[in-house]
Backbone as numpy.savetxt, mean C-alpha at the origin, in Angstrom:
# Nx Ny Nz CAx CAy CAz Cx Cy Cz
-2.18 30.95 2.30 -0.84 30.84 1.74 -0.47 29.36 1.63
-0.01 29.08 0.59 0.46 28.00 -0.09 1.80 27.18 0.08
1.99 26.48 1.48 3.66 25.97 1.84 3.73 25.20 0.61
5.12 25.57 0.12 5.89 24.62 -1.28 6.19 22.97 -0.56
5.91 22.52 -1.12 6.27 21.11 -1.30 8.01 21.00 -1.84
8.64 20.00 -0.31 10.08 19.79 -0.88 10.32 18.40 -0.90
9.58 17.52 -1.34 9.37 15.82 -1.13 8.18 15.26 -1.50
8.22 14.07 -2.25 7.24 13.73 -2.48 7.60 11.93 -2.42
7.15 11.13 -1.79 7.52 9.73 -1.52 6.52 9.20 -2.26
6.62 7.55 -2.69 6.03 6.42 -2.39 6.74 5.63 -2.15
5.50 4.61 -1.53 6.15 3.79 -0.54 4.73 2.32 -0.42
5.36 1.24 -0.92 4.63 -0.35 -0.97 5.25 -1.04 -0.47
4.00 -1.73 0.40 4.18 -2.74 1.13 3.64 -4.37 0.86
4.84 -4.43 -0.47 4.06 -5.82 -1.16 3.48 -7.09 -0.23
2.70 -7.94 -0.35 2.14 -9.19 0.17 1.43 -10.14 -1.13
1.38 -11.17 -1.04 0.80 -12.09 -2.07 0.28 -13.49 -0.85
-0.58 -14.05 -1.20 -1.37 -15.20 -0.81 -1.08 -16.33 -1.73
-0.53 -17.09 -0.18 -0.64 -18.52 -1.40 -1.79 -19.01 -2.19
-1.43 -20.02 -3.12 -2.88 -20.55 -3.86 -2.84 -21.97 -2.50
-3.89 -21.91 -2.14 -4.31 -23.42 -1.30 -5.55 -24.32 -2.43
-4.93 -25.72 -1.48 -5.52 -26.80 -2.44 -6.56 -27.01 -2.17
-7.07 -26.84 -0.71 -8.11 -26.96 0.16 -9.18 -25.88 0.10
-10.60 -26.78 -0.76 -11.87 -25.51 -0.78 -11.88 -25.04 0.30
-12.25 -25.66 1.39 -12.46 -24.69 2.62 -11.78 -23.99 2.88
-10.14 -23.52 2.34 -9.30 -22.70 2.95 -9.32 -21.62 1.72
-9.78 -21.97 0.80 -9.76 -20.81 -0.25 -10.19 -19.26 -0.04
-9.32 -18.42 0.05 -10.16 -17.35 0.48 -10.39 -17.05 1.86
-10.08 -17.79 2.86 -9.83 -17.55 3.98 -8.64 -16.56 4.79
-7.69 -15.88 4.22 -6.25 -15.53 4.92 -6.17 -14.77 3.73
-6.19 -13.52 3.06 -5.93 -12.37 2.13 -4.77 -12.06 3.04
-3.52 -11.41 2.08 -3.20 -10.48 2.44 -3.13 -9.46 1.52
-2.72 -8.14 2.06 -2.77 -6.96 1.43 -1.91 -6.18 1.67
-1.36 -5.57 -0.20 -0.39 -4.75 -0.38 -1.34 -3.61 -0.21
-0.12 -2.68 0.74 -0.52 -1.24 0.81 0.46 -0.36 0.35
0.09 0.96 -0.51 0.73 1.67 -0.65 0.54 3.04 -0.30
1.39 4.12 -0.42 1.11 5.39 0.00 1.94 6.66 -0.78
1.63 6.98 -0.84 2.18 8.68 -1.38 2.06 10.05 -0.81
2.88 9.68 0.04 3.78 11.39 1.08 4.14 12.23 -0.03
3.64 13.48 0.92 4.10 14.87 0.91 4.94 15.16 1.69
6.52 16.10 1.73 6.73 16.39 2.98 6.69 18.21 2.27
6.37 19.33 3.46 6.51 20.55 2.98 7.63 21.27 3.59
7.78 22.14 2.95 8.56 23.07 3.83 8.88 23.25 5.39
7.76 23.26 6.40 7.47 23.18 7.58 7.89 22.04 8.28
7.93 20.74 7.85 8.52 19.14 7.42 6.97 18.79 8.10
5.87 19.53 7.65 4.81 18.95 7.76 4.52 17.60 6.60
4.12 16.33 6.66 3.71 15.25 6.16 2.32 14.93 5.89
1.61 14.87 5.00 0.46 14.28 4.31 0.25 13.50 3.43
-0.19 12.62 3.59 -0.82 11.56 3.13 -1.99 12.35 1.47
-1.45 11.53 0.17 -2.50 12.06 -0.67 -2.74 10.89 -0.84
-2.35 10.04 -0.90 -2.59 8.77 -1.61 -2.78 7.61 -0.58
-3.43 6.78 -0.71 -3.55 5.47 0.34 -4.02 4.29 -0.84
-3.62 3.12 -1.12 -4.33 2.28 -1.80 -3.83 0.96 -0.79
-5.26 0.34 -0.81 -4.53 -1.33 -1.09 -5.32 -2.42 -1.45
-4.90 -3.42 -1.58 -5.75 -4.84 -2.74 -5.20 -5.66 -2.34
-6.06 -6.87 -2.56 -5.47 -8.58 -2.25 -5.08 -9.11 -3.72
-3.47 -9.48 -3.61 -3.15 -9.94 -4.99 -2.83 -11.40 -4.62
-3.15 -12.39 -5.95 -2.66 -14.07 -5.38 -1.05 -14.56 -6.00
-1.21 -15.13 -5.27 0.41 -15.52 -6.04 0.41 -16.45 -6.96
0.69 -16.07 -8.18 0.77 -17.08 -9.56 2.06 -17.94 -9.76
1.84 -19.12 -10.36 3.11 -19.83 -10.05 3.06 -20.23 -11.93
């Protein structure tokens, strides 16, 4: 049996990396946006369908 779905979220957790001037520091310190996409059901059971995340740079 099939609990109905009464919710459906997303939810990001933006981050960006500076640009550094310094080769050696290039690429050293990522950060990363995560995102997600909740279920909640009937039961107020919660699942996770979705998970992503990536290192984006910051453009000026």
């Amino acid at each position: 049996m099939k609990i109905p779905i009464v919710r459906v979220s997303r939810y990001w957790d933006l981050a960006a990396t500076d640009l550094l001037n310094d080769d050696k520091l290039k690429g050293s310190d990522h950060d990363f946006t995560d995102g997600v996409l909740l279920a909640k059901d009937l039961n107020g059971t919660f699942t996770f369908w979705i998970h992503m995340n990536f290192s984006l740079s910051q453009e000026t």
